[in-house]
Amino acid sequence: MPHPARGATAITGLGITPMGRIFGKSATELAADAVREAIQDSGLKKSEIDGLLINAGITGSTGHGINLSLQNYLGLQDLRLLNHMNAAGSTAAQMVQYASLAIAAGMATNVVCVFADAPLVEGKSTGAAYGGPARPSRPKGMAALYAHAGFYGANTSYALATRRHMDLYGTNHDQLGAVAVAERAWATMNPRAQMREPMTLADYHASRWIIEPLHLLDCCLVSNGAVAVIVSAADRAADLAQPPVYVWGMGQGHPGDPLRAGSNWETESGAKIAAQTAFGMAGLGPQDITCCELYDCYTYTVVVTLEDYGFCKKGEGGPFVQDGKLGPGGSLPTNTGGGELSGYYMWGMTPLSEAVIQGRGQGGERQVKNDAILCTGNGGTLSYHGALILSPHRS
Amino acid sequence: MAEDAATRPLPEADEASKPFFDGAMLGKLMLMKCADCGAMRIPSRQHCDVCLSANTDWVEASGRGVVRTFGVMHRQYHPAFTVPYNLAFVELEEGPRIVTNIVGIGDADIRVGMPVVVDWERHEDVAVPNFRPA
Ligand SMILES: [Zn+2]
């Protein structure tokens, strides 16, 4: 007896703006472009949209991110579902989950989920966008220990997580580099990708340190842009313009405070918990997954995520990815659009947008054969995790 | 380290963290201990993260721990930091972890699991806990 939620909803619309150093549009304007494109893409009428879920990226912490006022900007009236959500990089997967739950409960029928970000400023470096605000000379309280130690954002915390995995399990830079090289190989086939120049393992090793053990090419891009998807009931999806991409499984996992005694935050992510729920709903296991679209803020995130979903044992992620199986022609095609490392960085919308493209069979020369796609979102430092299992098949 | 540290952003106690920074000036590494369940935590949240009790004692930690993990920063975000420099999480003997810099050792010689002991960086009105090999 299949789980009642399996295949009950589908992704029916997709809108993606140009990505990267795109200037001259606010996050709200980028969001509107993506939503317009998603509605046109789906074949729905704008008046059929009755739900809107909103996720601001890093721009959300500057006061210039998209927020509830987007409803009015988009001229959406009499919505039955509206929220401004933030569970960091896991939000995109979560928006699809909450949209699916609302649709299954009869609260809404066609829900737009939109992410928009515009952290890049013309004339300023990419690195400045995520470095955090300027430090006061006398920061207050215990948090000041981070400022005093010279701790700067996600690059720092992911470097620390990566280091512990390397130390415990012998994971090395040839293995982390294999992730970056595989994703770049995919990106060369994605016209939307920001980094399409071919890249070798030697290029990876030669890239400068950001914070050891992370090279520049271990780290994701930063992008201005927006992505919108539309979630609809499976019955409605069958009549629309695009091949539906059905939601087979959903799960979340959020392990908690990394500073507490006993936490293994560096090497065990929320994916461990999410995997149980999502695979359980879909009635599948890792052996059934034909393609992965994984949140890849850093190369290491891919390694630890594959372990936590059970594609290999804990600690064996390095050797698992080293043979090139994630790249074109490999046995586990992963991040087939180039991911966040070489494609574009739209938080969880990067893996989700590529999962929709692959699920529809619209990947062009990078299209892989698909029955079940694992699509993940990850936020904080391996702190927040959202999982979707998607399929071109309704059942 | 001491030279550039003088111009790094120096912490200033707020009301919640005052016992920690008062202890630091006396060379004592202070933790919060739940008065109900005994769980230890890094200051300065008011509730125990195990049982949610708000009854708290401040206790002096041993100052000993091990390097939980570390990194070596090569990107300069702030003029007071000379790159490369290390930063680390130290797992205290009592269990909780604290962010710090490892001193008294070259960055290339730091190892995960290395025993360390607190080494106070003293300034006129504040002291900051660095750690050095034990
Ligand atoms: Zn307690």
XYZ file of C-alpha atoms and ligand atoms in Angstrom:
530
model
C 0.000 0.000 0.000
C 1.787 3.181 -1.132
C 1.968 6.188 1.167
C -1.078 8.441 0.505
C 1.100 11.512 -0.076
C 3.285 9.776 -2.678
C 2.536 11.282 -6.067
C -0.303 13.459 -4.748
C 1.293 16.688 -5.988
C 3.586 17.711 -8.789
C 5.766 20.598 -9.854
C 4.022 22.140 -12.837
C 5.825 25.414 -13.475
C 9.423 26.637 -13.488
C 10.828 30.117 -13.998
C 14.542 30.964 -13.888
C 15.981 34.434 -14.466
C 19.468 35.088 -15.819
C 22.005 34.290 -13.094
C 25.136 35.820 -11.653
C 26.364 39.366 -11.911
C 22.974 40.568 -13.051
C 22.513 44.199 -12.084
C 19.800 46.787 -12.377
C 16.966 44.764 -10.840
C 15.959 44.473 -7.210
C 15.248 41.113 -5.611
C 11.525 41.881 -5.915
C 11.844 42.617 -9.632
C 13.866 39.450 -10.194
C 11.211 37.482 -8.274
C 8.478 38.924 -10.481
C 10.379 37.909 -13.611
C 10.719 34.339 -12.300
C 7.070 34.106 -11.244
C 5.842 35.434 -14.605
C 7.993 32.869 -16.392
C 6.810 30.027 -14.131
C 3.135 30.850 -14.706
C 3.626 31.093 -18.488
C 5.645 27.876 -18.441
C 2.923 25.961 -16.587
C 0.003 26.970 -18.774
C -1.914 28.117 -15.713
C -3.755 31.424 -15.673
C -2.446 33.891 -13.124
C -5.902 33.874 -11.521
C -5.485 30.163 -10.797
C -2.574 30.860 -8.419
C -3.998 30.725 -4.905
C -0.863 30.232 -2.834
C 2.444 32.085 -2.528
C 5.449 30.966 -0.489
C 8.395 33.350 -0.354
C 12.065 32.840 0.527
C 14.511 35.724 0.559
C 18.172 34.844 0.206
C 21.023 36.648 1.914
C 19.447 39.907 0.770
C 16.694 39.142 3.279
C 19.060 40.050 6.116
C 19.810 43.462 4.605
C 16.227 44.713 4.567
C 16.084 44.603 0.748
C 14.907 41.015 0.348
C 11.562 39.812 -0.921
C 8.874 39.615 1.731
C 5.110 39.424 2.119
C 4.668 42.600 0.086
C 5.567 40.516 -2.967
C 1.919 39.444 -3.085
C 0.877 43.000 -3.852
C 3.737 43.604 -6.282
C 2.612 40.515 -8.194
C -1.030 41.582 -8.039
C -2.161 38.308 -6.515
C -5.578 38.630 -4.912
C -7.590 36.467 -2.541
C -4.799 33.977 -1.860
C -5.634 30.986 0.307
C -2.022 30.383 1.366
C 0.773 32.885 1.998
C 4.006 32.810 3.954
C 7.513 34.191 4.069
C 9.664 31.237 5.042
C 13.235 30.839 6.132
C 15.005 27.648 7.072
C 18.127 28.802 5.218
C 19.245 26.547 2.377
C 16.600 23.941 3.189
C 13.760 26.377 2.486
C 13.191 25.614 -1.200
C 12.553 21.931 -0.515
C 10.441 22.915 2.473
C 8.303 25.302 0.403
C 7.437 22.437 -1.925
C 6.660 20.294 1.116
C 4.337 22.827 2.752
C 2.703 23.572 -0.584
C 2.111 19.850 -1.090
C 0.672 19.443 2.394
C -1.638 22.425 1.896
C -2.814 21.110 -1.471
C -3.416 17.642 -0.019
C -5.438 19.224 2.776
C -7.570 21.182 0.309
C -6.237 24.551 1.447
C -4.859 25.582 -1.965
C -4.582 24.273 -5.522
C -1.658 25.985 -7.284
C 1.100 27.358 -5.078
C 3.967 29.523 -6.309
C 7.231 29.022 -4.387
C 9.756 31.742 -5.118
C 13.331 32.531 -4.119
C 15.105 35.738 -5.108
C 18.460 37.181 -4.131
C 20.598 40.132 -5.156
C 23.660 40.207 -2.876
C 26.122 41.156 -5.599
C 26.697 44.878 -5.989
C 28.137 46.322 -9.173
C 31.788 47.248 -8.608
C 32.188 45.216 -5.411
C 33.857 41.815 -5.062
C 31.910 38.589 -4.841
C 33.642 37.721 -1.563
C 32.291 40.862 0.079
C 28.721 39.689 -0.472
C 28.819 36.893 2.116
C 31.539 38.150 4.468
C 28.993 39.583 6.869
C 28.564 43.113 8.115
C 31.489 45.203 9.290
C 32.608 44.383 12.828
C 32.172 46.874 15.647
C 35.395 47.607 17.513
C 33.882 46.278 20.760
C 31.408 43.499 19.943
C 29.194 42.536 22.887
C 28.794 39.330 24.815
C 29.818 35.752 24.071
C 29.256 36.159 20.329
C 32.203 38.553 20.418
C 34.514 35.553 20.795
C 33.754 34.722 17.147
C 34.677 38.210 16.003
C 37.842 38.163 18.094
C 38.875 34.745 16.752
C 38.423 35.944 13.174
C 35.485 33.690 12.358
C 33.771 34.788 9.148
C 30.558 33.114 8.121
C 29.895 29.880 6.310
C 33.342 29.531 4.741
C 34.776 29.257 8.237
C 32.291 26.818 9.704
C 32.312 24.537 6.643
C 36.111 24.526 6.652
C 35.997 23.335 10.246
C 33.445 20.633 9.410
C 35.494 19.482 6.414
C 38.678 19.328 8.491
C 37.138 16.962 11.016
C 35.877 14.598 8.303
C 39.327 14.613 6.699
C 40.933 13.837 10.030
C 38.510 11.107 11.118
C 38.206 9.322 7.776
C 41.207 10.305 5.690
C 39.131 12.247 3.181
C 41.517 14.173 0.928
C 41.644 16.972 -1.600
C 41.753 14.622 -4.601
C 38.352 13.382 -3.432
C 36.860 16.801 -2.695
C 38.293 17.970 -6.005
C 36.546 15.102 -7.798
C 33.229 16.657 -6.760
C 34.219 20.062 -8.133
C 35.530 18.558 -11.395
C 32.413 16.423 -11.949
C 30.108 19.373 -11.394
C 32.095 21.595 -13.725
C 31.870 18.928 -16.406
C 28.084 19.077 -16.070
C 28.127 22.887 -16.074
C 29.848 22.975 -19.455
C 26.576 21.563 -20.828
C 24.290 24.017 -19.006
C 23.754 27.315 -20.838
C 22.532 28.901 -17.582
C 25.684 28.009 -15.625
C 27.981 30.806 -14.529
C 31.166 28.697 -14.813
C 31.317 26.827 -18.129
C 35.066 26.685 -18.755
C 36.371 23.108 -18.464
C 38.257 22.436 -15.238
C 40.783 19.766 -14.235
C 41.794 18.345 -10.879
C 45.061 20.266 -11.297
C 43.061 23.501 -11.674
C 41.262 22.627 -8.464
C 44.480 22.016 -6.540
C 45.966 25.240 -7.900
C 43.064 27.397 -6.782
C 43.902 29.608 -3.815
C 43.053 28.825 -0.246
C 40.052 30.614 1.181
C 40.318 28.954 4.559
C 42.195 25.659 4.771
C 41.078 23.023 4.052
C 38.829 24.845 1.532
C 40.204 25.989 -1.792
C 38.329 28.624 -3.762
C 37.002 25.812 -5.986
C 35.531 24.020 -2.955
C 33.177 26.968 -2.453
C 29.901 27.840 -4.137
C 29.304 30.824 -6.345
C 27.343 33.903 -5.376
C 24.512 34.892 -7.680
C 21.902 37.518 -8.265
C 18.738 36.005 -9.686
C 15.446 34.338 -8.895
C 13.750 30.969 -9.337
C 10.055 30.152 -9.004
C 8.298 26.812 -9.112
C 4.583 26.037 -9.016
C 3.214 23.083 -7.065
C -0.198 21.712 -8.117
C -2.400 18.771 -7.332
C -1.409 15.747 -9.423
C -4.855 15.624 -11.076
C -4.514 19.219 -12.272
C -0.898 18.700 -13.315
C -1.836 16.136 -15.935
C -3.745 18.783 -17.971
C -1.055 21.462 -17.950
C 1.591 22.518 -20.441
C 4.656 20.738 -19.051
C 5.459 17.142 -18.130
C 4.641 16.996 -14.402
C 7.402 16.214 -11.958
C 5.717 14.305 -9.154
C 6.567 14.561 -5.482
C 7.170 11.041 -4.207
C 8.898 11.703 -0.925
C 9.426 14.534 1.545
C 11.512 14.793 4.702
C 13.388 17.160 6.965
C 16.182 16.861 9.518
C 17.602 19.441 11.897
C 20.276 18.097 14.279
C 20.632 21.043 16.701
C 23.318 23.079 18.415
C 26.850 22.228 17.244
C 28.369 23.562 20.468
C 26.485 21.186 22.745
C 28.344 18.295 24.317
C 28.107 15.197 22.161
C 27.193 16.881 18.867
C 28.721 15.415 15.717
C 27.603 18.366 13.610
C 30.717 18.247 11.426
C 30.181 14.755 10.039
C 26.496 13.912 10.546
C 24.052 16.268 8.859
C 20.287 16.585 9.043
C 20.148 14.415 5.928
C 20.355 11.326 8.141
C 16.939 12.080 9.628
C 15.399 13.435 6.430
C 16.450 10.333 4.521
C 14.382 8.060 6.742
C 11.228 10.114 6.269
C 11.625 10.805 2.558
C 12.676 7.291 1.555
C 9.898 5.918 3.778
C 7.236 8.004 2.039
C 8.532 7.145 -1.416
C 8.972 3.478 -0.571
C 12.498 3.669 -1.953
C 16.093 3.415 -0.824
C 19.325 4.897 -2.122
C 19.706 2.026 -4.592
C 16.567 3.270 -6.399
C 17.822 6.826 -6.958
C 18.803 7.465 -10.571
C 20.051 11.030 -10.203
C 20.962 13.340 -7.323
C 20.507 17.086 -7.176
C 22.237 17.875 -3.889
C 22.767 21.126 -2.087
C 26.471 21.764 -2.644
C 27.488 24.974 -0.918
C 30.875 23.275 -0.583
C 32.343 20.123 -2.142
C 32.294 18.528 1.292
C 28.536 19.038 1.593
C 28.070 16.607 -1.296
C 30.329 14.017 0.336
C 28.600 14.115 3.717
C 25.120 14.226 2.158
C 25.782 11.097 0.079
C 26.945 9.308 3.223
C 23.933 10.419 5.234
C 21.518 9.154 2.553
C 23.225 5.783 2.699
C 24.777 5.765 -0.784
C 27.922 4.654 1.046
C 28.955 4.091 4.641
C 29.848 6.938 6.989
C 33.403 7.961 6.274
C 33.534 6.367 2.823
C 32.202 9.394 0.933
C 35.654 10.428 -0.235
C 36.543 7.177 -2.019
C 32.898 6.935 -3.193
C 33.078 10.163 -5.210
C 36.699 9.853 -6.316
C 36.066 7.500 -9.249
C 34.048 10.096 -11.140
C 30.660 8.434 -10.696
C 28.997 11.800 -10.064
C 30.003 13.238 -13.444
C 28.747 12.786 -17.021
C 28.662 9.095 -17.886
C 29.025 8.096 -14.232
C 26.814 5.658 -12.368
C 25.260 8.300 -10.073
C 24.751 11.525 -12.051
C 24.828 14.320 -9.466
C 24.264 18.034 -9.786
C 23.751 17.746 -13.498
C 23.459 21.488 -14.034
C 26.755 22.244 -12.321
C 25.195 22.781 -8.910
C 26.008 25.751 -6.738
C 29.728 25.215 -7.318
C 29.659 25.847 -11.058
C 26.040 26.574 -12.017
C 24.370 29.271 -9.951
C 23.736 29.859 -6.267
C 20.038 30.163 -5.558
C 20.160 28.328 -2.229
C 17.887 25.249 -2.423
C 16.406 26.407 -5.709
C 19.634 25.400 -7.472
C 19.118 21.662 -6.934
C 15.327 21.998 -7.222
C 15.372 23.836 -10.559
C 17.726 21.262 -12.079
C 15.642 18.416 -10.652
C 12.584 19.830 -12.443
C 14.506 20.208 -15.705
C 15.783 16.629 -15.441
C 12.417 15.255 -14.342
C 10.773 16.802 -17.393
C 13.427 15.436 -19.736
C 14.447 18.961 -20.766
C 18.152 18.694 -19.907
C 19.343 18.686 -23.520
C 22.822 17.235 -23.862
C 23.080 16.800 -20.096
C 19.795 14.885 -19.768
C 20.066 11.638 -17.844
C 17.587 8.795 -17.600
C 15.389 9.338 -14.595
C 12.969 7.410 -12.479
C 13.670 8.859 -9.029
C 15.562 12.069 -8.344
C 16.873 12.927 -4.888
C 16.738 16.700 -4.403
C 18.115 18.183 -1.187
C 18.430 21.499 0.584
C 20.884 22.247 3.354
C 21.219 25.307 5.531
C 23.216 26.693 8.388
C 26.313 24.535 8.713
C 24.757 21.152 7.963
C 22.108 22.318 10.463
C 18.876 22.364 8.475
C 17.974 19.807 5.846
C 15.058 19.383 3.463
C 14.587 16.416 1.121
C 12.395 15.787 -1.903
C 12.217 12.654 -3.982
C 10.846 13.587 -7.395
C 9.847 11.506 -10.383
C 8.543 11.869 -13.932
C 6.114 9.050 -13.072
C 2.957 9.557 -11.075
C 3.181 6.102 -9.501
C 49.807 36.990 17.827
C 49.772 39.349 20.810
C 50.718 42.278 18.610
C 47.929 41.990 16.059
C 45.509 40.750 18.734
C 45.725 44.174 20.330
C 43.760 45.634 17.466
C 41.334 42.770 16.873
C 37.714 43.399 17.863
C 37.847 43.005 21.635
C 34.816 41.574 23.399
C 32.838 43.670 25.813
C 30.690 41.962 28.436
C 26.959 42.401 28.292
C 24.754 41.730 31.284
C 24.272 38.036 30.472
C 27.961 37.325 29.861
C 29.359 39.435 32.729
C 30.206 36.439 34.975
C 32.167 34.890 32.097
C 34.221 38.017 31.439
C 34.618 38.807 35.143
C 36.015 35.277 35.573
C 38.264 35.756 32.569
C 39.936 38.768 34.209
C 40.789 36.442 37.128
C 42.056 33.697 34.808
C 38.981 31.531 35.359
C 37.112 29.933 32.459
C 33.495 30.099 33.596
C 30.701 27.880 32.294
C 27.019 27.756 33.119
C 25.792 24.662 34.946
C 22.128 23.808 35.265
C 21.176 23.848 38.940
C 18.496 21.241 38.269
C 19.985 18.645 35.920
C 23.672 19.502 36.102
C 24.197 19.939 32.352
C 27.071 22.255 31.432
C 26.772 24.857 28.720
C 28.676 27.656 27.066
C 27.338 30.989 28.357
C 25.183 32.931 28.165
C 21.720 31.558 27.435
C 19.366 31.804 30.370
C 17.786 28.367 29.993
C 19.381 24.935 30.219
C 19.283 23.358 26.750
C 18.691 19.908 28.265
C 15.828 20.484 30.737
C 14.950 24.166 30.052
C 15.416 25.083 33.694
C 16.342 28.713 34.269
C 18.119 27.891 37.549
C 21.776 28.273 36.828
C 25.098 28.178 38.647
C 28.342 29.519 37.277
C 31.253 27.103 37.703
C 34.913 27.234 36.816
C 35.954 24.838 34.064
C 39.270 23.010 34.231
C 40.562 24.941 31.251
C 41.605 21.699 29.604
C 40.224 20.332 26.359
C 41.079 18.977 22.934
C 41.040 20.535 19.484
C 37.687 19.455 18.087
C 38.452 20.861 14.639
C 40.260 23.864 13.148
C 40.926 25.855 10.012
C 43.545 28.241 8.719
C 42.151 31.471 7.308
C 43.813 32.880 4.192
C 41.301 35.560 3.294
C 41.600 38.926 4.952
C 38.242 40.344 5.975
C 39.481 42.735 8.673
C 42.696 44.816 8.709
C 43.689 43.650 12.205
C 44.019 40.017 11.142
C 47.295 39.009 9.551
C 46.679 36.004 7.311
C 47.130 33.126 7.539
C 45.819 32.596 11.051
C 44.152 29.611 12.673
C 40.805 29.347 14.390
C 39.366 26.350 16.145
C 36.620 24.811 18.177
C 37.991 23.373 21.395
C 35.975 20.681 23.112
C 36.274 21.389 26.818
C 36.823 18.606 29.287
C 33.316 19.396 30.587
C 31.765 18.713 27.139
C 30.720 22.002 25.529
C 32.775 23.548 22.722
C 34.189 27.043 22.457
C 35.515 29.071 19.528
C 39.133 30.167 19.909
C 42.570 30.568 18.364
C 45.339 28.055 19.078
C 48.549 29.774 20.209
C 52.076 28.615 20.936
C 52.241 26.306 17.922
C 52.600 26.711 14.174
C 49.374 26.386 12.186
C 50.788 23.405 10.275
C 51.348 21.485 13.512
C 47.805 21.749 14.902
C 45.968 18.426 14.944
C 42.381 17.378 15.594
C 42.270 15.755 19.024
C 45.363 17.571 20.295
C 45.162 18.233 24.077
C 45.122 21.952 24.825
C 44.836 24.222 27.833
C 43.459 27.740 28.143
C 45.953 30.577 27.631
C 44.517 33.969 28.511
C 45.054 36.915 26.210
C 44.923 39.852 28.613
C 43.968 43.378 27.736
C 43.321 46.388 29.916
C 39.648 45.664 30.582
C 39.014 42.226 29.104
C 40.687 38.818 28.811
C 40.005 36.354 25.985
C 40.518 32.578 26.183
C 42.996 31.300 23.616
C 44.278 27.725 23.928
C 47.818 26.307 23.657
C 49.101 22.729 23.485
C 48.873 21.114 26.918
Zn 19.004 21.290 33.043
